[in-house]
Tab-separated table of C-alpha atoms in Angstrom:
chain	number	residue	atom	x	y	z
A	1	MET	CA	0.000	0.000	0.000
A	2	ASN	CA	1.077	3.589	-0.640
A	3	ILE	CA	0.901	5.007	2.901
A	4	GLU	CA	4.230	6.808	2.606
A	5	ASP	CA	3.353	8.201	-0.816
A	6	LEU	CA	0.092	9.608	0.511
A	7	GLU	CA	1.706	11.137	3.602
A	8	ASN	CA	4.319	12.750	1.351
A	9	GLU	CA	1.495	13.809	-0.998
A	10	ILE	CA	3.420	12.534	-3.999
A	11	HIS	CA	0.486	11.661	-6.240
A	12	LEU	CA	-1.855	14.525	-5.410
A	13	SER	CA	-3.177	16.585	-8.278
A	14	LYS	CA	-2.106	20.206	-8.592
A	15	ASN	CA	-5.479	21.392	-7.280
A	16	GLU	CA	-5.491	18.915	-4.379
A	17	ARG	CA	-2.015	19.996	-3.335
A	18	LYS	CA	-2.980	23.673	-3.434
A	19	LEU	CA	-6.242	23.061	-1.541
A	20	PHE	CA	-4.488	21.124	1.211
A	21	GLU	CA	-1.867	23.865	1.619
A	22	MET	CA	-4.640	26.452	1.876
A	23	MET	CA	-6.350	24.350	4.546
A	24	ARG	CA	-3.137	24.177	6.562
A	25	MET	CA	-2.723	27.927	6.320
A	26	ALA	CA	-6.370	28.514	7.257
A	27	SER	CA	-6.119	26.247	10.301
A	28	LYS	CA	-3.412	28.499	11.765
A	29	THR	CA	-5.735	31.511	11.747
A	30	TYR	CA	-8.102	30.053	14.357
A	31	GLN	CA	-7.533	30.194	18.104
A	32	GLN	CA	-8.917	26.705	18.706
A	33	LYS	CA	-7.307	23.528	17.450
A	34	VAL	CA	-8.605	22.591	14.029
A	35	LYS	CA	-8.398	19.174	12.407
A	36	ILE	CA	-9.201	18.557	8.774
A	37	TYR	CA	-9.380	15.087	7.244
A	38	ALA	CA	-9.786	13.594	3.806
A	39	VAL	CA	-12.140	10.655	4.275
A	40	GLY	CA	-13.697	7.675	2.560
A	41	GLY	CA	-13.049	6.460	-0.954
A	42	TRP	CA	-10.463	9.099	-1.857
A	43	VAL	CA	-8.140	7.840	0.897
A	44	ARG	CA	-8.801	4.189	0.058
A	45	ASP	CA	-8.093	4.672	-3.634
A	46	HIS	CA	-4.908	6.679	-3.055
A	47	LEU	CA	-3.605	3.949	-0.771
A	48	LEU	CA	-4.279	1.451	-3.562
A	49	GLY	CA	-2.634	3.670	-6.156
A	50	ILE	CA	-5.932	4.288	-7.941
A	51	PRO	CA	-6.622	7.839	-9.229
A	52	SER	CA	-9.579	9.442	-7.452
A	53	THR	CA	-11.254	12.827	-7.758
A	54	ASP	CA	-14.094	12.100	-5.317
A	55	LEU	CA	-12.692	14.109	-2.403
A	56	ASP	CA	-14.719	14.380	0.822
A	57	ILE	CA	-13.496	16.451	3.768
A	58	MET	CA	-14.377	16.134	7.472
A	59	VAL	CA	-13.797	19.256	9.583
A	60	ASN	CA	-13.365	19.216	13.357
A	61	GLY	CA	-12.902	22.235	15.652
A	62	ILE	CA	-14.727	24.786	13.489
A	63	SER	CA	-17.785	24.624	11.278
A	64	ASN	CA	-17.409	23.416	7.723
A	65	GLU	CA	-19.130	26.614	6.616
A	66	GLU	CA	-16.549	28.777	8.371
A	67	LEU	CA	-13.679	26.877	6.786
A	68	ALA	CA	-15.266	27.017	3.327
A	69	TYR	CA	-15.705	30.790	3.380
A	70	THR	CA	-12.211	31.280	4.820
A	71	LEU	CA	-10.773	29.318	1.908
A	72	GLU	CA	-12.872	31.260	-0.571
A	73	LYS	CA	-11.586	34.578	0.793
A	74	MET	CA	-7.997	33.351	0.584
A	75	ASP	CA	-8.266	32.790	-3.183
A	76	PRO	CA	-11.631	33.500	-4.849
A	77	THR	CA	-10.141	32.698	-8.269
A	78	PHE	CA	-9.371	29.142	-7.107
A	79	ILE	CA	-12.530	28.494	-5.081
A	80	VAL	CA	-15.228	30.014	-7.239
A	81	ASN	CA	-18.344	29.050	-5.278
A	82	VAL	CA	-19.524	27.855	-1.863
A	83	PHE	CA	-23.038	26.648	-1.144
A	84	HIS	CA	-25.084	24.534	1.255
A	85	ALA	CA	-25.943	21.074	-0.004
A	86	SER	CA	-28.639	18.800	1.382
A	87	ILE	CA	-28.472	17.409	4.902
A	88	CYS	CA	-26.704	14.070	4.855
A	89	SER	CA	-28.138	11.320	7.036
A	90	ARG	CA	-25.913	8.360	7.781
A	91	ARG	CA	-27.499	6.006	10.297
A	92	LEU	CA	-27.287	7.833	13.672
A	93	ASP	CA	-25.661	10.951	12.246
A	94	ASN	CA	-27.077	14.051	10.595
A	95	PHE	CA	-24.924	16.825	9.230
A	96	GLN	CA	-25.090	19.715	6.812
A	97	LEU	CA	-22.846	19.385	3.792
A	98	ILE	CA	-21.068	22.395	2.358
A	99	LYS	CA	-19.866	22.171	-1.232
A	100	ILE	CA	-16.934	24.140	-2.562
A	101	ILE	CA	-16.429	24.448	-6.302
A	102	LEU	CA	-12.905	24.775	-7.672
A	103	LYS	CA	-12.061	26.728	-10.802
A	104	ASP	CA	-11.912	23.541	-12.883
A	105	GLY	CA	-15.467	22.618	-11.830
A	106	THR	CA	-14.469	19.999	-9.243
A	107	GLU	CA	-16.987	19.713	-6.380
A	108	ILE	CA	-15.698	18.904	-2.898
A	109	ASP	CA	-17.915	18.104	0.096
A	110	LEU	CA	-17.074	19.537	3.512
A	111	ALA	CA	-18.828	18.048	6.539
A	112	ASN	CA	-18.999	18.463	10.297
A	113	ASN	CA	-20.346	15.814	12.603
A	114	TYR	CA	-21.350	17.140	16.003
A	115	SER	CA	-23.825	14.383	16.911
A	116	ILE	CA	-21.274	11.698	17.746
A	117	GLU	CA	-20.848	11.409	21.507
A	118	CYS	CA	-17.257	10.279	21.451
A	119	GLU	CA	-14.083	11.802	22.833
A	120	ASN	CA	-12.397	11.237	19.477
A	121	VAL	CA	-14.887	12.465	16.895
A	122	ILE	CA	-13.022	10.911	13.981
A	123	ALA	CA	-12.822	7.516	15.695
A	124	GLY	CA	-16.555	7.739	16.327
A	125	ASP	CA	-17.163	8.589	12.686
A	126	ALA	CA	-15.074	5.590	11.620
A	127	LEU	CA	-17.306	3.251	13.626
A	128	ARG	CA	-20.360	4.418	11.707
A	129	ARG	CA	-19.017	3.794	8.219
A	130	ASP	CA	-20.020	0.818	6.099
A	131	LEU	CA	-16.654	-0.901	5.658
A	132	THR	CA	-13.338	-0.596	7.478
A	133	ILE	CA	-11.551	0.103	4.183
A	134	ASN	CA	-13.756	3.200	3.816
A	135	ALA	CA	-12.999	4.320	7.379
A	136	ILE	CA	-9.341	5.268	6.903
A	137	PHE	CA	-8.579	8.979	7.310
A	138	TYR	CA	-5.876	11.262	5.984
A	139	ASN	CA	-5.040	14.014	8.476
A	140	ILE	CA	-4.402	16.949	6.153
A	141	ILE	CA	-2.939	19.214	8.840
A	142	ASP	CA	-0.402	16.676	10.113
A	143	LYS	CA	0.033	14.780	6.824
A	144	ARG	CA	-0.729	11.483	8.525
A	145	VAL	CA	-2.845	8.433	7.691
A	146	GLU	CA	-5.048	7.482	10.662
A	147	ASP	CA	-6.817	4.163	11.127
A	148	TYR	CA	-9.078	3.408	14.105
A	149	VAL	CA	-10.855	0.237	12.967
A	150	GLY	CA	-8.272	-1.937	11.221
A	151	GLY	CA	-8.972	-0.606	7.752
A	152	LEU	CA	-5.321	-0.688	6.658
A	153	TYR	CA	-5.034	-4.385	7.496
A	154	ASP	CA	-8.278	-5.180	5.692
A	155	LEU	CA	-7.286	-3.119	2.660
A	156	LYS	CA	-3.919	-4.853	2.415
A	157	ASN	CA	-5.541	-8.282	2.721
A	158	ARG	CA	-8.613	-7.409	0.621
A	159	ILE	CA	-11.183	-8.095	3.329
A	160	ALA	CA	-14.728	-6.715	3.450
A	161	ARG	CA	-15.479	-6.090	7.109
A	162	SER	CA	-17.793	-3.643	8.866
A	163	PRO	CA	-16.401	-1.558	11.771
A	164	ARG	CA	-19.175	-2.889	14.012
A	165	SER	CA	-21.529	-5.846	13.777
A	166	PRO	CA	-23.052	-5.903	10.270
A	167	ASP	CA	-26.467	-6.333	11.890
A	168	ILE	CA	-25.998	-2.848	13.378
A	169	VAL	CA	-24.194	-1.164	10.485
A	170	PHE	CA	-26.615	-2.311	7.772
A	171	HIS	CA	-29.821	-2.366	9.814
A	172	ASN	CA	-32.665	-0.828	7.807
A	173	ASP	CA	-30.222	0.532	5.211
A	174	GLN	CA	-30.540	-1.332	1.926
A	175	ILE	CA	-28.387	1.057	-0.059
A	176	GLN	CA	-25.457	0.395	2.269
A	177	VAL	CA	-25.849	-3.315	1.547
A	178	VAL	CA	-25.696	-2.624	-2.197
A	179	ARG	CA	-22.640	-0.399	-1.703
A	180	ALA	CA	-20.848	-3.092	0.282
A	181	LEU	CA	-21.532	-5.633	-2.455
A	182	ARG	CA	-20.283	-3.177	-5.076
A	183	PHE	CA	-17.017	-2.605	-3.225
A	184	ALA	CA	-16.551	-6.340	-2.687
A	185	SER	CA	-16.965	-7.060	-6.395
A	186	HIS	CA	-14.933	-4.094	-7.663
A	187	LEU	CA	-11.979	-4.552	-5.273
A	188	ASN	CA	-12.191	-8.366	-5.229
A	189	LEU	CA	-12.685	-8.490	-1.462
A	190	ASN	CA	-13.187	-11.594	0.633
A	191	PHE	CA	-15.871	-11.340	3.296
A	192	ALA	CA	-14.884	-11.463	6.956
A	193	ASP	CA	-16.539	-14.134	9.093
A	194	GLY	CA	-20.234	-13.383	9.493
A	195	MET	CA	-20.152	-10.440	7.077
A	196	LEU	CA	-21.981	-12.000	4.144
A	197	GLU	CA	-24.540	-13.564	6.480
A	198	GLY	CA	-25.085	-10.140	8.058
A	199	LEU	CA	-25.613	-8.537	4.647
A	200	SER	CA	-28.059	-11.277	3.668
A	201	SER	CA	-29.951	-10.856	6.931
A	202	ALA	CA	-30.139	-7.088	6.498
A	203	SER	CA	-31.442	-7.413	2.942
A	204	VAL	CA	-34.462	-9.485	3.967
A	205	THR	CA	-35.303	-7.755	7.257
A	206	VAL	CA	-35.213	-4.099	6.210
A	207	SER	CA	-38.445	-2.368	5.321
A	208	GLY	CA	-39.337	-0.138	2.407
A	209	THR	CA	-37.735	0.077	-1.013
A	210	LEU	CA	-34.591	1.587	-2.422
A	211	THR	CA	-34.599	5.183	-3.616
A	212	PRO	CA	-34.437	4.733	-7.433
A	213	ASN	CA	-31.933	7.495	-8.204
A	214	ILE	CA	-29.536	6.341	-5.460
A	215	SER	CA	-29.750	2.657	-6.369
A	216	GLN	CA	-29.300	3.616	-10.026
A	217	LYS	CA	-25.989	5.316	-9.227
A	218	GLU	CA	-24.745	2.298	-7.297
A	219	VAL	CA	-25.754	-0.130	-10.056
A	220	GLN	CA	-24.187	2.093	-12.712
A	221	LYS	CA	-20.880	2.180	-10.841
A	222	ALA	CA	-20.960	-1.579	-10.311
A	223	PHE	CA	-21.815	-2.389	-13.934
A	224	ASN	CA	-19.093	-0.103	-15.306
A	225	ASN	CA	-16.480	-1.515	-12.930
A	226	ASN	CA	-14.268	-4.503	-13.644
A	227	ASN	CA	-16.396	-7.306	-12.156
A	228	PRO	CA	-20.149	-6.818	-12.605
A	229	GLN	CA	-20.559	-10.595	-12.788
A	230	ARG	CA	-19.645	-10.959	-9.130
A	231	PHE	CA	-21.854	-8.006	-8.215
A	232	ILE	CA	-24.841	-9.736	-9.843
A	233	ASN	CA	-23.988	-13.013	-8.110
A	234	LEU	CA	-23.777	-11.259	-4.730
A	235	LEU	CA	-27.093	-9.470	-5.275
A	236	ILE	CA	-28.687	-12.830	-5.973
A	237	SER	CA	-27.051	-14.719	-3.090
A	238	THR	CA	-27.980	-12.016	-0.541
A	239	SER	CA	-31.582	-11.712	-1.838
A	240	MET	CA	-30.914	-8.086	-2.836
A	241	PHE	CA	-31.541	-8.653	-6.542
A	242	LYS	CA	-35.333	-8.502	-6.252
A	243	ILE	CA	-35.102	-5.422	-4.033
A	244	VAL	CA	-32.977	-3.600	-6.617
A	245	PHE	CA	-34.685	-4.749	-9.832
A	246	GLY	CA	-38.176	-5.756	-8.720
A	247	ASP	CA	-40.013	-8.754	-7.317
A	248	PHE	CA	-40.568	-10.735	-10.520
A	249	LYS	CA	-40.170	-14.371	-11.469
A	250	TRP	CA	-36.483	-14.175	-12.353
A	251	ASP	CA	-34.446	-16.947	-13.938
A	252	PHE	CA	-31.232	-16.299	-12.016
A	253	LEU	CA	-29.209	-18.963	-13.818
A	254	ASP	CA	-30.156	-17.420	-17.161
A	255	ILE	CA	-29.235	-13.947	-15.889
A	256	LYS	CA	-25.833	-15.122	-14.656
A	257	ASN	CA	-25.081	-16.820	-17.982
A	258	ARG	CA	-26.170	-13.818	-20.015
A	259	VAL	CA	-24.250	-11.330	-17.869
A	260	ASN	CA	-21.079	-13.419	-18.182
A	261	GLN	CA	-21.608	-13.559	-21.927
A	262	VAL	CA	-22.113	-9.809	-22.333
A	263	CYS	CA	-19.146	-8.918	-20.111
A	264	GLN	CA	-16.894	-10.851	-22.481
A	265	ARG	CA	-18.192	-8.762	-25.376
A	266	VAL	CA	-18.356	-5.239	-23.951
A	267	LYS	CA	-15.753	-2.924	-22.404
A	268	ASN	CA	-16.180	-1.785	-18.788
A	269	ASN	CA	-17.336	1.792	-19.345
A	270	GLN	CA	-19.973	0.763	-21.916
A	271	ARG	CA	-21.708	-1.922	-19.888
A	272	TYR	CA	-24.309	-0.075	-17.824
A	273	ARG	CA	-27.253	0.206	-20.236
A	274	ILE	CA	-26.310	-2.995	-22.035
A	275	LEU	CA	-26.340	-5.062	-18.843
A	276	LEU	CA	-29.656	-3.512	-17.813
A	277	ALA	CA	-30.999	-4.492	-21.235
A	278	THR	CA	-29.626	-8.006	-20.703
A	279	ILE	CA	-31.548	-8.335	-17.447
A	280	ILE	CA	-34.748	-7.018	-19.062
A	281	ASN	CA	-34.290	-9.375	-22.000
A	282	SER	CA	-33.928	-12.364	-19.698
A	283	LEU	CA	-37.096	-11.395	-17.846
A	284	SER	CA	-38.992	-10.931	-21.121
A	285	GLN	CA	-38.270	-14.512	-22.126
A	286	SER	CA	-39.831	-15.956	-18.965
A	287	ASN	CA	-42.521	-13.278	-18.448
A	288	LYS	CA	-44.061	-12.578	-21.856
A	289	SER	CA	-46.826	-10.408	-20.414
A	290	ILE	CA	-44.666	-7.982	-18.420
A	291	SER	CA	-45.539	-4.385	-19.298
A	292	GLY	CA	-43.259	-1.867	-20.956
A	293	LYS	CA	-43.706	0.416	-17.953
A	294	LYS	CA	-42.274	-2.211	-15.617
A	295	LYS	CA	-39.421	-2.931	-18.016
A	296	LYS	CA	-38.633	0.778	-18.106
A	297	ALA	CA	-38.535	0.874	-14.296
A	298	ILE	CA	-36.164	-2.107	-14.212
A	299	GLY	CA	-33.917	-0.177	-16.604
A	300	PHE	CA	-33.974	2.880	-14.297
A	301	ASN	CA	-35.742	4.828	-17.075
A	302	THR	CA	-32.765	4.495	-19.420
A	303	ASN	CA	-33.244	3.229	-22.975
A	304	ALA	CA	-32.341	-0.304	-21.843
A	305	ASN	CA	-35.870	-1.504	-22.630
A	306	LYS	CA	-35.485	-0.305	-26.231
A	307	ILE	CA	-32.123	-2.059	-26.503
A	308	SER	CA	-33.850	-5.259	-25.411
A	309	SER	CA	-36.666	-4.747	-27.933
A	310	ALA	CA	-34.156	-4.028	-30.704
A	311	ALA	CA	-32.360	-7.303	-29.962
A	312	ASN	CA	-35.622	-9.252	-30.046
A	313	GLU	CA	-36.582	-7.732	-33.397
A	314	LEU	CA	-33.120	-8.332	-34.855
A	315	SER	CA	-33.397	-12.021	-33.999
A	316	THR	CA	-36.487	-12.346	-36.216
A	317	PHE	CA	-34.754	-11.392	-39.487
A	318	LEU	CA	-31.013	-11.686	-38.835
A	319	ARG	CA	-30.347	-14.994	-40.597
A	320	GLY	CA	-31.977	-13.832	-43.818
A	321	PHE	CA	-31.788	-10.053	-43.573
A	322	THR	CA	-32.534	-7.715	-46.457
A	323	LYS	CA	-31.546	-4.095	-46.881
A	324	LEU	CA	-35.076	-2.958	-46.136
A	325	ASP	CA	-35.261	-5.088	-42.961
A	326	VAL	CA	-32.066	-3.556	-41.659
A	327	ALA	CA	-33.024	-0.021	-42.671
A	328	ILE	CA	-36.396	-0.174	-40.900
A	329	TRP	CA	-34.703	-1.627	-37.815
A	330	ILE	CA	-32.051	1.096	-37.677
A	331	LYS	CA	-34.642	3.807	-38.289
A	332	ARG	CA	-36.808	2.489	-35.444
A	333	TYR	CA	-33.961	1.988	-32.955
A	334	LYS	CA	-31.692	4.846	-33.962
A	335	ASN	CA	-29.893	5.087	-30.604
A	336	GLU	CA	-30.190	1.455	-29.558
A	337	TRP	CA	-29.584	-0.828	-32.533
A	338	ASN	CA	-25.804	-0.983	-32.152
A	339	ASP	CA	-25.904	-1.874	-28.437
A	340	SER	CA	-28.608	-4.484	-28.994
A	341	ILE	CA	-26.177	-6.719	-30.882
A	342	TYR	CA	-24.221	-7.332	-27.669
A	343	ILE	CA	-27.165	-8.920	-25.862
A	344	LEU	CA	-28.062	-11.499	-28.507
A	345	GLU	CA	-28.238	-14.733	-26.548
A	346	ASN	CA	-27.338	-17.091	-29.380
A	347	GLU	CA	-23.563	-16.946	-29.933
A	348	ASN	CA	-23.915	-17.714	-33.661
A	349	ASP	CA	-26.353	-14.819	-33.995
A	350	TYR	CA	-23.924	-12.524	-32.181
A	351	GLN	CA	-21.042	-13.528	-34.453
A	352	LEU	CA	-23.217	-13.024	-37.539
A	353	ALA	CA	-24.475	-9.626	-36.380
A	354	SER	CA	-21.112	-8.309	-35.187
A	355	THR	CA	-19.380	-9.246	-38.451
A	356	LYS	CA	-21.528	-9.659	-41.572
A	357	LEU	CA	-24.396	-7.414	-40.463
A	358	ILE	CA	-22.116	-4.576	-39.349
A	359	GLN	CA	-20.104	-4.900	-42.572
A	360	PHE	CA	-23.322	-4.798	-44.610
A	361	ILE	CA	-24.540	-1.687	-42.762
A	362	LYS	CA	-21.269	0.117	-43.503
A	363	GLU	CA	-21.165	-0.953	-47.149
A	364	GLU	CA	-24.759	0.170	-47.712
A	365	ASP	CA	-24.147	3.419	-45.795
A	366	LEU	CA	-26.979	2.765	-43.339
A	367	GLU	CA	-25.158	3.772	-40.135
A	368	ASN	CA	-26.498	7.326	-40.115
A	369	LEU	CA	-29.872	6.467	-41.553
A	370	ALA	CA	-31.701	7.711	-38.457
A	371	CYS	CA	-30.321	11.220	-39.039
A	372	LYS	CA	-31.244	11.284	-42.722
A	373	LYS	CA	-33.973	13.784	-43.609
A	374	PRO	CA	-37.082	12.631	-45.533
A	375	LEU	CA	-37.112	13.359	-49.267
A	376	LEU	CA	-40.144	15.642	-48.861
A	377	ASN	CA	-41.085	17.945	-46.017
A	378	GLY	CA	-44.588	18.117	-44.578
A	379	ASN	CA	-45.993	20.751	-46.941
A	380	GLU	CA	-44.512	19.018	-49.969
A	381	CYS	CA	-46.199	15.773	-48.909
A	382	LEU	CA	-49.582	17.520	-48.585
A	383	ASN	CA	-49.234	19.189	-51.984
A	384	LEU	CA	-48.208	15.961	-53.705
A	385	VAL	CA	-51.064	13.878	-52.323
A	386	GLY	CA	-53.607	16.692	-52.391
A	387	LYS	CA	-55.010	15.947	-48.953
A	388	ASN	CA	-55.081	17.551	-45.530
A	389	HIS	CA	-53.272	16.086	-42.512
A	390	GLY	CA	-54.601	12.653	-41.619
A	391	SER	CA	-53.874	9.011	-40.906
A	392	TRP	CA	-52.745	8.540	-44.520
A	393	MET	CA	-49.465	10.318	-43.744
A	394	LYS	CA	-48.052	7.380	-41.795
A	395	ASN	CA	-48.467	5.062	-44.779
A	396	PHE	CA	-47.101	7.732	-47.120
A	397	GLN	CA	-43.971	8.157	-44.972
A	398	LYS	CA	-43.487	4.386	-45.047
A	399	ILE	CA	-43.713	4.297	-48.861
A	400	MET	CA	-41.319	7.243	-49.209
A	401	PHE	CA	-38.816	5.708	-46.795
A	402	GLN	CA	-38.947	2.320	-48.535
A	403	TRP	CA	-38.430	3.965	-51.947
A	404	SER	CA	-35.427	5.954	-50.684
A	405	ILE	CA	-33.807	2.746	-49.406
A	406	GLU	CA	-34.373	0.933	-52.692
A	407	ASN	CA	-33.219	3.979	-54.686
A	408	PRO	CA	-30.300	5.454	-52.700
A	409	ASN	CA	-29.252	7.755	-55.558
A	410	GLY	CA	-32.741	9.066	-56.232
A	411	ASP	CA	-33.842	12.585	-55.303
A	412	LYS	CA	-37.243	14.017	-54.432
A	413	ASN	CA	-38.094	14.695	-58.096
A	414	ASP	CA	-37.478	11.033	-58.894
A	415	PHE	CA	-39.759	10.024	-56.036
A	416	ILE	CA	-42.511	12.416	-57.166
A	417	GLU	CA	-42.309	10.913	-60.661
A	418	PHE	CA	-42.511	7.389	-59.200
A	419	PHE	CA	-45.447	8.396	-57.022
A	420	ASN	CA	-47.445	9.909	-59.884
A	421	ASN	CA	-46.643	7.188	-62.412
A	422	ASN	CA	-47.795	4.473	-60.025
A	423	LYS	CA	-50.877	6.413	-58.889
A	424	MET	CA	-49.788	5.968	-55.277
A	425	ASN	CA	-52.278	8.564	-54.020
A	426	GLU	CA	-55.053	6.095	-54.839
A	427	ILE	CA	-53.366	3.439	-52.683
A	428	ILE	CA	-52.936	5.861	-49.793
């Protein structure tokens, strides 16, 4: 681990180094003793040698607001804004967050915690964190790493352990369970004795449901990290899967197989929507009647449901596709068609789609079809057909689109000639 590097501040960014120096200078202007700590994931990641910009600060001795405005006055060109964020509730603690905005747009949270009845406030804060590896502190004033709960040992040995009994730490806090599973999968942690059982117990005894936007962020981080397969497996084994994605009749073996398959096909930072679509697609196979609204909720209101639908439609024509089939498909799923290829369950279909189909799309110049303007605008359509707006327009647009695909070099005059010669207005 890089304890010495962190204490010597070797790998800090230019802005982090300047901010820490300003904090040291500011601390000397107060009569009382002031302690300022970097906390949580930023410390953990720096100790592991992982770049991190998610900097959270804990202030002790003065209010976080007082420190924030002192820093702003010291250099208003560096700290361009200070404002109150929402009150943060973490189990027994409640505190007001102050955000400072640096000139490069970086947001940094400053927090106080006055509610902990403990002689050492930081040690008390450490006890209330989810995992020991997230309860390591960097004392900015003294340039010293501080550990009160064995986090350094657990980080070195890759152990997921809670500072107190998991039954206490995760009681009635589902999102903390999901976070713990995310960290375990991302950092390849082994669970301490009783830890996994405690997480499983918490997942089935807590009441209520997860806040969608918070659970979405946790799932997104987990899916874009290096081991979403293990995250899915842990959600299933702890009974958290149904809490996160809904209480449906899931085929967990199918989900595991599909997720493993997709992760071999897709890079880390592209997986989020595609894995959500994979889960929806699996559910659709075993629950034919599930509504689009429920599928959308499972996909956290992303376009994952459309990716799933695009994959299902592709499967119906892939092995004998025509130019028109592909064109209609791309037009319908303009932002989803490419991603849908990754979730094709049949490996032969995936190989066919990712090679021959993609090559065909490029050769026929269909990639940007969704952005292509119609040959005729609305008024030109009305004048050509000689009718007012009505249901006929949908069929007309279909005919015009099909003609443009079959005649890629034709212009609107060619289409008008075709339309008149074939008396298409009678058909419409």
